Tab-separated table of C-alpha atoms and ligand atoms in Angstrom:
chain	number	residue	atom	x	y	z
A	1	UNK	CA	104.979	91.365	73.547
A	2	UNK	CA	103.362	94.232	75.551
A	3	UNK	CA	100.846	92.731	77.893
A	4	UNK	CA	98.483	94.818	80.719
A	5	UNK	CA	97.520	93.157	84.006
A	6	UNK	CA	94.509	93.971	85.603
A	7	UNK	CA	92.490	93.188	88.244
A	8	UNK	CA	88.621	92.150	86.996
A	9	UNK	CA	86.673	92.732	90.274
A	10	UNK	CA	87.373	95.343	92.949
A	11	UNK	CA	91.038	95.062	93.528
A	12	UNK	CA	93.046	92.592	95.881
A	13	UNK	CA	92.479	89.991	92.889
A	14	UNK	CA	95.993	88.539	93.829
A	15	UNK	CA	97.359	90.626	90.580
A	16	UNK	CA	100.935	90.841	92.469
A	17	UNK	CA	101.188	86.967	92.209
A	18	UNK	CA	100.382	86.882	88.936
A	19	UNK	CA	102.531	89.729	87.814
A	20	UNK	CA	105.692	88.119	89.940
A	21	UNK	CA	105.349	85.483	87.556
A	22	UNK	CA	105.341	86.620	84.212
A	23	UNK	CA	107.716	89.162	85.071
A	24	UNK	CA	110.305	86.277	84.604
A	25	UNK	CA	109.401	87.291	80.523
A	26	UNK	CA	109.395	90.604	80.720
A	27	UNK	CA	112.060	93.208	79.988
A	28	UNK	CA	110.215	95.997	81.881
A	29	UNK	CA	107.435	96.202	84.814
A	30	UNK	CA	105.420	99.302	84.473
A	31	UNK	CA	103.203	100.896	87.267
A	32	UNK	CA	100.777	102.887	85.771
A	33	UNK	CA	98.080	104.081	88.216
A	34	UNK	CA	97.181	104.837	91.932
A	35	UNK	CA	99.604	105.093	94.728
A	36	UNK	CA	100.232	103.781	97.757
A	37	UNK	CA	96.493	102.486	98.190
A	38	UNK	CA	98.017	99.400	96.630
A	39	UNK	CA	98.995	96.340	98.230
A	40	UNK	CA	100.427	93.872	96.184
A	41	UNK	CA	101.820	90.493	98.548
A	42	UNK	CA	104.219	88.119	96.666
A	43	UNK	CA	105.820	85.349	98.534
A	44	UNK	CA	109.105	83.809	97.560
A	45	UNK	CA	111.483	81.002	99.099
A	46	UNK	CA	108.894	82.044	102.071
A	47	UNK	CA	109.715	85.080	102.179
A	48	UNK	CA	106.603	87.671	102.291
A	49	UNK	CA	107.145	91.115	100.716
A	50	UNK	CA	104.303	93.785	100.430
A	51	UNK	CA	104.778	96.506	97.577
A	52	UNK	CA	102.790	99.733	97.452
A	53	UNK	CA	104.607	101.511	94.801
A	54	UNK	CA	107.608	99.848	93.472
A	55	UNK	CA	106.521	97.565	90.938
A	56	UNK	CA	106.505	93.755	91.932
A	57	UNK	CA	108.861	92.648	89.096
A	58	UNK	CA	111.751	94.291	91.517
A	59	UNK	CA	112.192	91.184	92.769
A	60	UNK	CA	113.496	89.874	89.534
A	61	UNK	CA	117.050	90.864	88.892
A	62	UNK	CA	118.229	92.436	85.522
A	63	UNK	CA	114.557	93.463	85.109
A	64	UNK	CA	114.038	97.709	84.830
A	65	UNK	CA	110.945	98.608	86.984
A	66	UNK	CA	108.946	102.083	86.459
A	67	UNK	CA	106.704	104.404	88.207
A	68	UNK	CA	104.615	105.892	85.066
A	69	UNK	CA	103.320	108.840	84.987
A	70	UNK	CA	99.899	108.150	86.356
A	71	UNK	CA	100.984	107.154	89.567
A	72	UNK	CA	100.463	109.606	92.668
A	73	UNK	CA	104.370	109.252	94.437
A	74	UNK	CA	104.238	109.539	98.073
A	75	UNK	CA	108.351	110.201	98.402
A	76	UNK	CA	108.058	109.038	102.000
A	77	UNK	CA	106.157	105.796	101.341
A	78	UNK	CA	108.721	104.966	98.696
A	79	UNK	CA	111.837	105.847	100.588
A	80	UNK	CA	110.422	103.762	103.561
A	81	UNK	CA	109.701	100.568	100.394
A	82	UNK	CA	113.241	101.194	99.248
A	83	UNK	CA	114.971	100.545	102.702
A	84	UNK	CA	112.509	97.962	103.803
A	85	UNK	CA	113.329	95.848	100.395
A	86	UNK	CA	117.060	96.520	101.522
A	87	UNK	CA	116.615	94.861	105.049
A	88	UNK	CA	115.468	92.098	103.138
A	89	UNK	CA	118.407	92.172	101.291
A	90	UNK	CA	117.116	93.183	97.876
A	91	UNK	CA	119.395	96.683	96.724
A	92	UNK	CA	117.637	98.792	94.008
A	93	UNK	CA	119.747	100.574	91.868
A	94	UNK	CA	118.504	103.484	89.545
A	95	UNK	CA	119.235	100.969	86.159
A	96	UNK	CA	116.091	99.194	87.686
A	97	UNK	CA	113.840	101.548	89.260
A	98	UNK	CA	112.606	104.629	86.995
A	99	UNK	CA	110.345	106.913	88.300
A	100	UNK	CA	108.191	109.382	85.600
A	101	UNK	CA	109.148	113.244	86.126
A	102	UNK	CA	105.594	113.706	85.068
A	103	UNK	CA	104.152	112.022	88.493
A	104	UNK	CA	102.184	113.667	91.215
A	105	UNK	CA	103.539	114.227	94.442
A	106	UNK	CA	101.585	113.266	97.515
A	107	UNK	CA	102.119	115.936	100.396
A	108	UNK	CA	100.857	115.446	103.808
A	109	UNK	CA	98.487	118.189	103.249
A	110	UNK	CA	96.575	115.431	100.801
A	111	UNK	CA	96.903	113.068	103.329
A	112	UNK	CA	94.695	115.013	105.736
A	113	UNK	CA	92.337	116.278	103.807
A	114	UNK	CA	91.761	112.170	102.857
A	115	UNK	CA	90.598	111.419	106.396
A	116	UNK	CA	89.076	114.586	106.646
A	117	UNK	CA	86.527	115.027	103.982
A	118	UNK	CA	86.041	110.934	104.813
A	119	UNK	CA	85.301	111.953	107.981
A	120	UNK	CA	82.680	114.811	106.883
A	121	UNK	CA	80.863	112.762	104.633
A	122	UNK	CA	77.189	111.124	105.033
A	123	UNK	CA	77.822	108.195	103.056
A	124	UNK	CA	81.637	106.638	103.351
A	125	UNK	CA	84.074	105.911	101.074
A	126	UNK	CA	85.953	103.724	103.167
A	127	UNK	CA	89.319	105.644	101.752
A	128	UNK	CA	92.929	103.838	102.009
A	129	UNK	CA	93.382	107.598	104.259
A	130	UNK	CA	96.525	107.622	101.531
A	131	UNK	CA	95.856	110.891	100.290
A	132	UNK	CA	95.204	109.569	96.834
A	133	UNK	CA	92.143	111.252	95.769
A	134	UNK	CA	93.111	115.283	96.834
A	135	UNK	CA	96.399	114.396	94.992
A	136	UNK	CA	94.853	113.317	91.417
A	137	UNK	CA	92.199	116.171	92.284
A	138	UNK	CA	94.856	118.994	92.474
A	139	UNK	CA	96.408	117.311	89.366
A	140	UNK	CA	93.130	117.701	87.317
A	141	UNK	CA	92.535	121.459	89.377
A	142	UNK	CA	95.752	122.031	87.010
A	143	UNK	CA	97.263	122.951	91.030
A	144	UNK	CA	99.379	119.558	91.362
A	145	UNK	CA	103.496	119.395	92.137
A	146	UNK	CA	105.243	116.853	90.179
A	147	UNK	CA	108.593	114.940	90.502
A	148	UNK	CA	109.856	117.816	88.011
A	149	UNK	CA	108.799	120.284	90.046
A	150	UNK	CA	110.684	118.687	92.894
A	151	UNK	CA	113.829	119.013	91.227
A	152	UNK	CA	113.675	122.430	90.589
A	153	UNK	CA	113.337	124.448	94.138
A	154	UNK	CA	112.644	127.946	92.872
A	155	UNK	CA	109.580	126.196	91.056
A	156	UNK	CA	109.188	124.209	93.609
A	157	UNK	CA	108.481	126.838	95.936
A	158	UNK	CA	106.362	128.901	94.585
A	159	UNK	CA	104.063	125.795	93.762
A	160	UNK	CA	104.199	124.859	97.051
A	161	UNK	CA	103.443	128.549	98.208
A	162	UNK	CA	100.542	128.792	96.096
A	163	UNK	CA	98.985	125.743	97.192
A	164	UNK	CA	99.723	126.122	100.579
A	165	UNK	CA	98.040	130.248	100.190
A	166	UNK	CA	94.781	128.486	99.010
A	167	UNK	CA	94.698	124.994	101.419
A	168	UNK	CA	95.481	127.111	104.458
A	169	UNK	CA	92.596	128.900	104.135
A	170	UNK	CA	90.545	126.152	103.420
A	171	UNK	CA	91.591	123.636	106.053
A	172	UNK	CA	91.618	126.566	108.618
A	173	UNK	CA	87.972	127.310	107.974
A	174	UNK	CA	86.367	124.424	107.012
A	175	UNK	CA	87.813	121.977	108.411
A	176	UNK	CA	88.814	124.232	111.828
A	177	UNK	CA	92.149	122.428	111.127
A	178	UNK	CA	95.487	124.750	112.405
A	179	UNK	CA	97.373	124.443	108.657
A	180	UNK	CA	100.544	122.724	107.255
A	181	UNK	CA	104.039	124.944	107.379
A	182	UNK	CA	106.005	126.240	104.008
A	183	UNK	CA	109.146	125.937	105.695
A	184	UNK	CA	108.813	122.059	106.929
A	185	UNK	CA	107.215	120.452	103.880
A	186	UNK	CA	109.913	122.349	101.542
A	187	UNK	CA	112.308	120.909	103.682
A	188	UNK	CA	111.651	118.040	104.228
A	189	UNK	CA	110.581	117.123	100.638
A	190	UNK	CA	113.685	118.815	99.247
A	191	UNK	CA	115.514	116.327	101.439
A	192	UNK	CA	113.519	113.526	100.056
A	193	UNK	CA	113.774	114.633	96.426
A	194	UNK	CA	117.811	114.664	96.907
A	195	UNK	CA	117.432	110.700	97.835
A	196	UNK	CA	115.123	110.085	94.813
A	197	UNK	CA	115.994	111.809	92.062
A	198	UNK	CA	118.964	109.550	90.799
A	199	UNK	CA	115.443	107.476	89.703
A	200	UNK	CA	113.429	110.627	88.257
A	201	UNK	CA	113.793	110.827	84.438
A	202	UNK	CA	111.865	110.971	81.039
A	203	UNK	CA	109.619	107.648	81.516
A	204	UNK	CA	108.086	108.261	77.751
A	205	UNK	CA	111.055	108.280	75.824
A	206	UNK	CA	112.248	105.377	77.747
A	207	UNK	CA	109.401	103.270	77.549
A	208	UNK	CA	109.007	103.750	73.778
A	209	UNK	CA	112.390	103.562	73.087
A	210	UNK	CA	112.225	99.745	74.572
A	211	UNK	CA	108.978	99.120	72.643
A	212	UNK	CA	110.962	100.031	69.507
A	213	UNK	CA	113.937	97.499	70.253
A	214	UNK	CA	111.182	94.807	70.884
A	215	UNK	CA	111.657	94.812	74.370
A	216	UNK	CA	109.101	93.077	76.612
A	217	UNK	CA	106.627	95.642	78.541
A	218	UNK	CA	104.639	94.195	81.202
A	219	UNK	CA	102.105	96.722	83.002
A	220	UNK	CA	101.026	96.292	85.994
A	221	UNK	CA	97.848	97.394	87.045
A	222	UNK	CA	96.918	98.111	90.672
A	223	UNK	CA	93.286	98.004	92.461
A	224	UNK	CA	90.776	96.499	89.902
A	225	UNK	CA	88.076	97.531	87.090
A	226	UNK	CA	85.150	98.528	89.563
A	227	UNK	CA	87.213	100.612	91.320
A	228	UNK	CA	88.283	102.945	88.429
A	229	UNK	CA	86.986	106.035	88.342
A	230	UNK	CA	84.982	105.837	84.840
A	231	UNK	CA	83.750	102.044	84.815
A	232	UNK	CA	83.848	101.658	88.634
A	233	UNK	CA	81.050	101.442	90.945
A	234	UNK	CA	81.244	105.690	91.432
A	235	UNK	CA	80.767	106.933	93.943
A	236	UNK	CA	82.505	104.031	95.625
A	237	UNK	CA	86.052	104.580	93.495
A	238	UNK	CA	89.652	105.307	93.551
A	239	UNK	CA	90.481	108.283	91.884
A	240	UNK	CA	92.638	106.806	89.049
A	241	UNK	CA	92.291	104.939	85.490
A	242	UNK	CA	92.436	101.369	86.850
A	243	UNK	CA	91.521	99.383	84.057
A	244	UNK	CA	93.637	98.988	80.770
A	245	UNK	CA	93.017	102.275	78.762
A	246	UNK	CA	94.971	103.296	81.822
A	247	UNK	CA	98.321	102.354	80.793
A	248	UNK	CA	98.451	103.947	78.169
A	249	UNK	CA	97.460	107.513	79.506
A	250	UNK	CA	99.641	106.142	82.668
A	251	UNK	CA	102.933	105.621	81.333
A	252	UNK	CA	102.990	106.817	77.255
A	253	UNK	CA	102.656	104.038	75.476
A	254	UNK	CA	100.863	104.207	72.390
A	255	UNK	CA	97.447	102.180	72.779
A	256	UNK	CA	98.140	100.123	69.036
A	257	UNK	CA	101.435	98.966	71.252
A	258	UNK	CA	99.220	97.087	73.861
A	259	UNK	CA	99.269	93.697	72.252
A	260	UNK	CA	97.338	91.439	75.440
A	261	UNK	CA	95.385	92.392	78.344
A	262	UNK	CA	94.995	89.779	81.200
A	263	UNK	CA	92.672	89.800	83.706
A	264	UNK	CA	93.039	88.673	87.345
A	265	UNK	CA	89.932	87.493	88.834
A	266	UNK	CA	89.656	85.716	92.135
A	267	UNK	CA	87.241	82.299	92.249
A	268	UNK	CA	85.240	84.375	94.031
A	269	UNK	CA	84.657	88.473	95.182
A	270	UNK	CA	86.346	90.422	97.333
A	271	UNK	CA	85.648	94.143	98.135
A	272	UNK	CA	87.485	96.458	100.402
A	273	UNK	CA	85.499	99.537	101.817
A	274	UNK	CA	82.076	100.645	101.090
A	275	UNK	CA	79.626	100.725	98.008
A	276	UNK	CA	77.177	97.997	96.648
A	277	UNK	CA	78.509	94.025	96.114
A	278	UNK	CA	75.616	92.407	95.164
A	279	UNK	CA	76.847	88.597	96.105
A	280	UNK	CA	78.470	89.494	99.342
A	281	UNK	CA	77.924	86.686	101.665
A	282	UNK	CA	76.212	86.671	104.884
A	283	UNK	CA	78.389	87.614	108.062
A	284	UNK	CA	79.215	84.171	109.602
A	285	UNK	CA	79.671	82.711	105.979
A	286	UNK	CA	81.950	85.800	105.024
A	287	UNK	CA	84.156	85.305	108.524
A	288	UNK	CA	85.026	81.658	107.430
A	289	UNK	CA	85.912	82.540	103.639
A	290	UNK	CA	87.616	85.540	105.077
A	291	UNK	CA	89.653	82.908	107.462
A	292	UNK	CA	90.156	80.644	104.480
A	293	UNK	CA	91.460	83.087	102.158
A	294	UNK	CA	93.281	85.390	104.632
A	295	UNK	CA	91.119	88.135	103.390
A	296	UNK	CA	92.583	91.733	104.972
A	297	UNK	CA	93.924	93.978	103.198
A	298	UNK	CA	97.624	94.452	102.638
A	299	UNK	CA	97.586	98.049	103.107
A	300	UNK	CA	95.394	98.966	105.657
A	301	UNK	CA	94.729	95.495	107.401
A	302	UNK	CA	91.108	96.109	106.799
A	303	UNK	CA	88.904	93.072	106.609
A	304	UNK	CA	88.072	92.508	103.095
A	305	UNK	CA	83.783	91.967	102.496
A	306	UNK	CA	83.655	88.642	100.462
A	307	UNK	CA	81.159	86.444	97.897
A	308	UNK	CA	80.281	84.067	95.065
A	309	UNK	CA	81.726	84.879	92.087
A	310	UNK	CA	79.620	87.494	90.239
A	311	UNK	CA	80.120	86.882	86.150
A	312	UNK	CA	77.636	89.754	85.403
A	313	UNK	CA	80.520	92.421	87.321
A	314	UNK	CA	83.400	90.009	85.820
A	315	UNK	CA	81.832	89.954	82.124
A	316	UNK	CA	81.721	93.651	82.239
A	317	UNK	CA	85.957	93.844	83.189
A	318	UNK	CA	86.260	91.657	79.687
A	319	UNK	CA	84.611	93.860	77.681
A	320	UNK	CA	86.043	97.265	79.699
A	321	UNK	CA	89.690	96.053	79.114
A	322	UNK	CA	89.629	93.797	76.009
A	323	UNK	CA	90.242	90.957	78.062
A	324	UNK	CA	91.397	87.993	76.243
A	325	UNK	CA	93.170	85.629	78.980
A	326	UNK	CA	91.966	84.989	82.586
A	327	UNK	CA	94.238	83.801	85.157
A	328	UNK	CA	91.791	82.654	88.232
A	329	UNK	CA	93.540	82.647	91.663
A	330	UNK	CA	92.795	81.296	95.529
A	331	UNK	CA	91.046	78.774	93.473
A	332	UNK	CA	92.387	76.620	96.615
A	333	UNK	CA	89.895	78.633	99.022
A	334	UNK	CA	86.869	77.133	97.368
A	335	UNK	CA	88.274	73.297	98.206
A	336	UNK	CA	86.368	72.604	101.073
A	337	UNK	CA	82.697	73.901	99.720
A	338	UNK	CA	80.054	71.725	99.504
A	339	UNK	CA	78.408	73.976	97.203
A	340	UNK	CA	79.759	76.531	94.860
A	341	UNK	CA	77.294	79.370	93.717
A	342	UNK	CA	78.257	81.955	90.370
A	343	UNK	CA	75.880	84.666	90.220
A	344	UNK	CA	74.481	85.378	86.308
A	345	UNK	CA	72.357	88.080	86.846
A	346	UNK	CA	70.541	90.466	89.110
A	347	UNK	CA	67.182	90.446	89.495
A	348	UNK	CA	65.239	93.469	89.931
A	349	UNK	CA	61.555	94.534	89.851
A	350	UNK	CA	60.887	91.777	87.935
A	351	UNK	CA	63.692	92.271	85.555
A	352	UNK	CA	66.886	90.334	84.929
A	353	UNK	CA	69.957	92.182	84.394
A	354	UNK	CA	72.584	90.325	82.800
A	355	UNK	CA	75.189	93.090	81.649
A	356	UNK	CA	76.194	95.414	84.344
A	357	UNK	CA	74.357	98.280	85.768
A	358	UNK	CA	75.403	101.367	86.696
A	359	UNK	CA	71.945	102.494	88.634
A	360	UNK	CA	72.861	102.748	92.450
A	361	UNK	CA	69.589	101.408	93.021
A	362	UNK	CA	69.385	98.210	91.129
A	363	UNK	CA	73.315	97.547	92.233
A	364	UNK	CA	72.137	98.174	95.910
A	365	UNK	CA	68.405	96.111	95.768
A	366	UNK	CA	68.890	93.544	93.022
A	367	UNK	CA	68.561	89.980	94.228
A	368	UNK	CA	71.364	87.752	92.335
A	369	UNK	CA	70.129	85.040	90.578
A	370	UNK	CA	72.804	81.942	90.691
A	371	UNK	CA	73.455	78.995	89.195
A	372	UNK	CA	74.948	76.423	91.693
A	373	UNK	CA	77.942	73.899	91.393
A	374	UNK	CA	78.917	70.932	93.272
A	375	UNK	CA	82.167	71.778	95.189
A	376	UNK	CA	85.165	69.301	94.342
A	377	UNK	CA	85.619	68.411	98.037
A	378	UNK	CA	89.787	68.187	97.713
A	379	UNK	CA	93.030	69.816	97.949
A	380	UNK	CA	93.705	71.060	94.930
A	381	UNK	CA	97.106	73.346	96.071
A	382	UNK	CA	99.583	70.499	95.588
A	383	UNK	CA	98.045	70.302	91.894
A	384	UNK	CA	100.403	71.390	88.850
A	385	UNK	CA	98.445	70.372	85.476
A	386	UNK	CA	95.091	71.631	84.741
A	387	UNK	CA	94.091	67.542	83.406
A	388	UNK	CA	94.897	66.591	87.264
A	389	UNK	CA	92.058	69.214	88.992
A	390	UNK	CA	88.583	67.377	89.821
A	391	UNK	CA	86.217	66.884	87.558
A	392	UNK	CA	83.883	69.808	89.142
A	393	UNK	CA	86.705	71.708	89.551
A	394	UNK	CA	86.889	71.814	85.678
A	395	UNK	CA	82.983	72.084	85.662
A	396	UNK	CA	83.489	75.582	87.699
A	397	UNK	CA	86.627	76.879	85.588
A	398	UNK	CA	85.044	75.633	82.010
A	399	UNK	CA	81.584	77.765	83.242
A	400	UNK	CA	83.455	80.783	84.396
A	401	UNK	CA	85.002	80.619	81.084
A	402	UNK	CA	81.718	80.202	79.136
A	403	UNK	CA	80.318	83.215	81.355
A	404	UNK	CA	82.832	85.666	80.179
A	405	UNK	CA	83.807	84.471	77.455
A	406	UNK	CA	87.579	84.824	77.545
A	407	UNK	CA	90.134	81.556	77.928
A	408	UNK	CA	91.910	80.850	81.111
A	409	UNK	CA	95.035	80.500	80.776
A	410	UNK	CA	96.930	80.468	84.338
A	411	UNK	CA	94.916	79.157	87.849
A	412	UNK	CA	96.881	79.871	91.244
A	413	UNK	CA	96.635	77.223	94.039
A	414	UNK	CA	98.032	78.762	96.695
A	415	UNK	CA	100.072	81.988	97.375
A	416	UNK	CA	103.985	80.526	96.418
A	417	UNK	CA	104.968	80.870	92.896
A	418	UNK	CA	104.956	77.111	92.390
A	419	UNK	CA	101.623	76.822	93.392
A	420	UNK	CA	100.401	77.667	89.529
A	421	UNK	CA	98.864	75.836	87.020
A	422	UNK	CA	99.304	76.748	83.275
A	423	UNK	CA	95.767	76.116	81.238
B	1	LIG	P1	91.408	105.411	97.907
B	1	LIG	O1	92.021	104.811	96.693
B	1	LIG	O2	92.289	105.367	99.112
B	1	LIG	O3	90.845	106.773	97.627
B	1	LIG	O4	90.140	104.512	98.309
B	1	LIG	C1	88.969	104.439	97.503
B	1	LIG	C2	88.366	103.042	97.512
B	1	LIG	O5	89.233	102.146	96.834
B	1	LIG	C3	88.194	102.447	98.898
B	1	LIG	O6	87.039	101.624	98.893
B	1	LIG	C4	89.413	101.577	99.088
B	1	LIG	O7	89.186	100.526	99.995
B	1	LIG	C5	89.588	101.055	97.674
B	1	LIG	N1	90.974	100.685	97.358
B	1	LIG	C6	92.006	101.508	97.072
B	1	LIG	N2	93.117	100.813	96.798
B	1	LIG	C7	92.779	99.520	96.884
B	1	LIG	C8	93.512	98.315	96.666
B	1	LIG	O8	94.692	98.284	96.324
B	1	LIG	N3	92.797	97.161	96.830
B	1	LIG	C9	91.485	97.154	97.171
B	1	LIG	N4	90.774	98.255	97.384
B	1	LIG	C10	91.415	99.430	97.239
């Protein structure tokens, strides 16, 4: 069974939970997008470890984990994952990390010009400052470096030279920035390469050859639907193919190989950064849920924005990635709610949208129209069988279900792996 994980709102949907868990079943965890703007937290025998790049199924033994070729590879970000894993006491060997020669290199130049052009622009992005969107920019510019090219250093350097010829220039005037240095970054990344490329190989042939033997594939997507680049909320984007027709372009797999997509959605919304979220609470309401859910973001420590549970964004991530299972987490947050509020549509000039718009306008000045629930009042965490939740716990899952009409099929109660119910 080949099955895609992805995230149904903006990102931060708890996907790295999730994916812990039904990595237990899977043969292989696949990465297939972004970089190190990810965050994924999993928590086991109370232990907390925070993954950027290296997929989440590491922690699994016996299990092979790759970086596909869609992912943008900051070498020093993973080297610094790699030995932070091993002070924890988890060794990766290269049987069960495989890196794509085919991905894009992050260089510090891409880091700068991040913050930069951030910095220089009217209306925000609210950028992880990874260096993320110059990378996939030079990769699409046809100007990009990739693993490969890493491991050759007469190729190598001429890339590097070229790019370097043409940045120069451009950072220097402007950006009145002084320039990055041949010498150093060839260096340095040469030194990097010689620690990574027991890991680099052919990601395709590897891949397929385990879908032939019936292996089990389990992609892992990072950030979430409305923050990829086509069926995002664009301007307000990551750079990358976040939703489920990414893993195929992302790693090789044939798309008649994908067999299920899951979606991740949180009980309720969660945005990182700027751009328009129609049901974002009000501030003092948005500090306690924020509290409650320990809502900052694993990467950057930002404070995540939060609100109600929008079905009219979520219905939209069903039909984008052929949703057909829902796992619902930090259903636990909601426990103490008097009142629960889904929003079905957004209202405006007089008109009701009920399938997602892409019009900057009517995402930024619509006025949600809701449809309230009464909260269930308990503590749900300690709760392992769907039967046992409250009766308007059910009300609010069975709804959400209704709404975007796909079956839930896993609810998380609390970050630890145990905390899980199976629908
Ligand atoms: P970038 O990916 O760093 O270019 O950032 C673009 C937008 O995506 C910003 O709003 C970020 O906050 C958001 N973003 C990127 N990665 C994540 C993530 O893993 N979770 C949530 N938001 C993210």
């Amino acid at each position: 069974m080949n099955t895609v994980i992805v995230g149904a709102q903006w990102g931060d949907e708890g996907k790295g939970k999730i994916i812990d868990i039904l990595a237990q079943d899977a043969d292989y965890i696949i990465r297939y997008q972004g970089g190190s703007n990810a965050g994924h937290t999993v928590v086991v025998d109370g232990k907390e470890y925070i993954f950027h790049l290296i997929p989440s199924g590491i922690l699994h033994r016996n299990k092979i984990c790759v970086i596909g070729n869609g992912v943008v590879v900051d070498p020093q970000v993973l080297l610094g994952e790699i030995n932070d894993l091993k002070s924890k006491g988890v060794y990766i060997n290269n049987k069960q990390l495989r890196i794509s020669q085919n991905c894009h290199v992050i260089f510090p130049y891409h880091r700068i010009l991040d913050k930069l052009r951030e910095s220089k622009r009217t209306f925000k992005i609210g950028t992880t400052g990874r260096g993320i969107g110059p990378c996939y920019a030079d990769k699409i510019a046809r100007c990009g470096i990739r693993m490969i090219d890493l491991l050759n250093p007469s190729v190598f350097k001429i890339k590097l030279k070229d790019n370097l010829k043409e940045k120069n220039e451009i950072f220097k005037k402007v950006y009145a920035y002084g320039g990055f240095s041949f010498e150093k970054i060839y260096r340095d990344y040469l030194k990097m390469t010689d620690r990574l490329s027991k890991y680099i190989c052919d990601t395709v042939v590897l891949i397929n050859e385990a879908a032939r033997l019936k292996k089990s594939l389990l992609f892992e997507g990072a950030q979430g639907t409305f923050l990829d680049i086509d069926f995002g909320t664009y301007p307000y984007v990551t750079s990358s193919s976040a939703t489920a027709g990414g893993a195929c372009i992302g790693s090789g797999l044939p798309p008649l190989k994908i067999d299920k997509v899951i979606g991740v959605v949180k009980a309720y919304t969660t945005r990182v950064g700027e751009g328009p979220f129609p049901t974002e609470f009000s501030k003092s309401f948005g500090d306690f849920i924020r509290n409650q859910g320990r809502e900052f973001g694993a990467t950057t420590g930002r404070p995540r924005r939060c609100g109600w549970f929008d079905s009219v964004l979520a219905r939209q991530a069903v039909l984008v990635n052929g949703i057909s299972e829902l796992a619902i987490t930090k259903l636990d947050v909601l426990d103490t709610l008097k009142t629960i509020k889904v929003c079905t549509g957004y209202k405006y000039r007089g008109k009701i949208f009920r399938s997602f718009p892409y019009d900057a306008d009517v995402l930024t000045k619509n006025k949600p129209v809701y449809e309230e629930f009464s909260g269930w009042l308990k503590t749900t965490s300690h709760i392992r069988s769907y039967k046992q939740l409250p009766v308007n716990t059910k009300k609010y899952l069975s709804r959400l279900q209704d709404l975007l009409r796909a079956k839930i099929t896993m609810v998380s109660v609390g970050s630890r792996r145990e905390e899980t119910i199976f629908a």
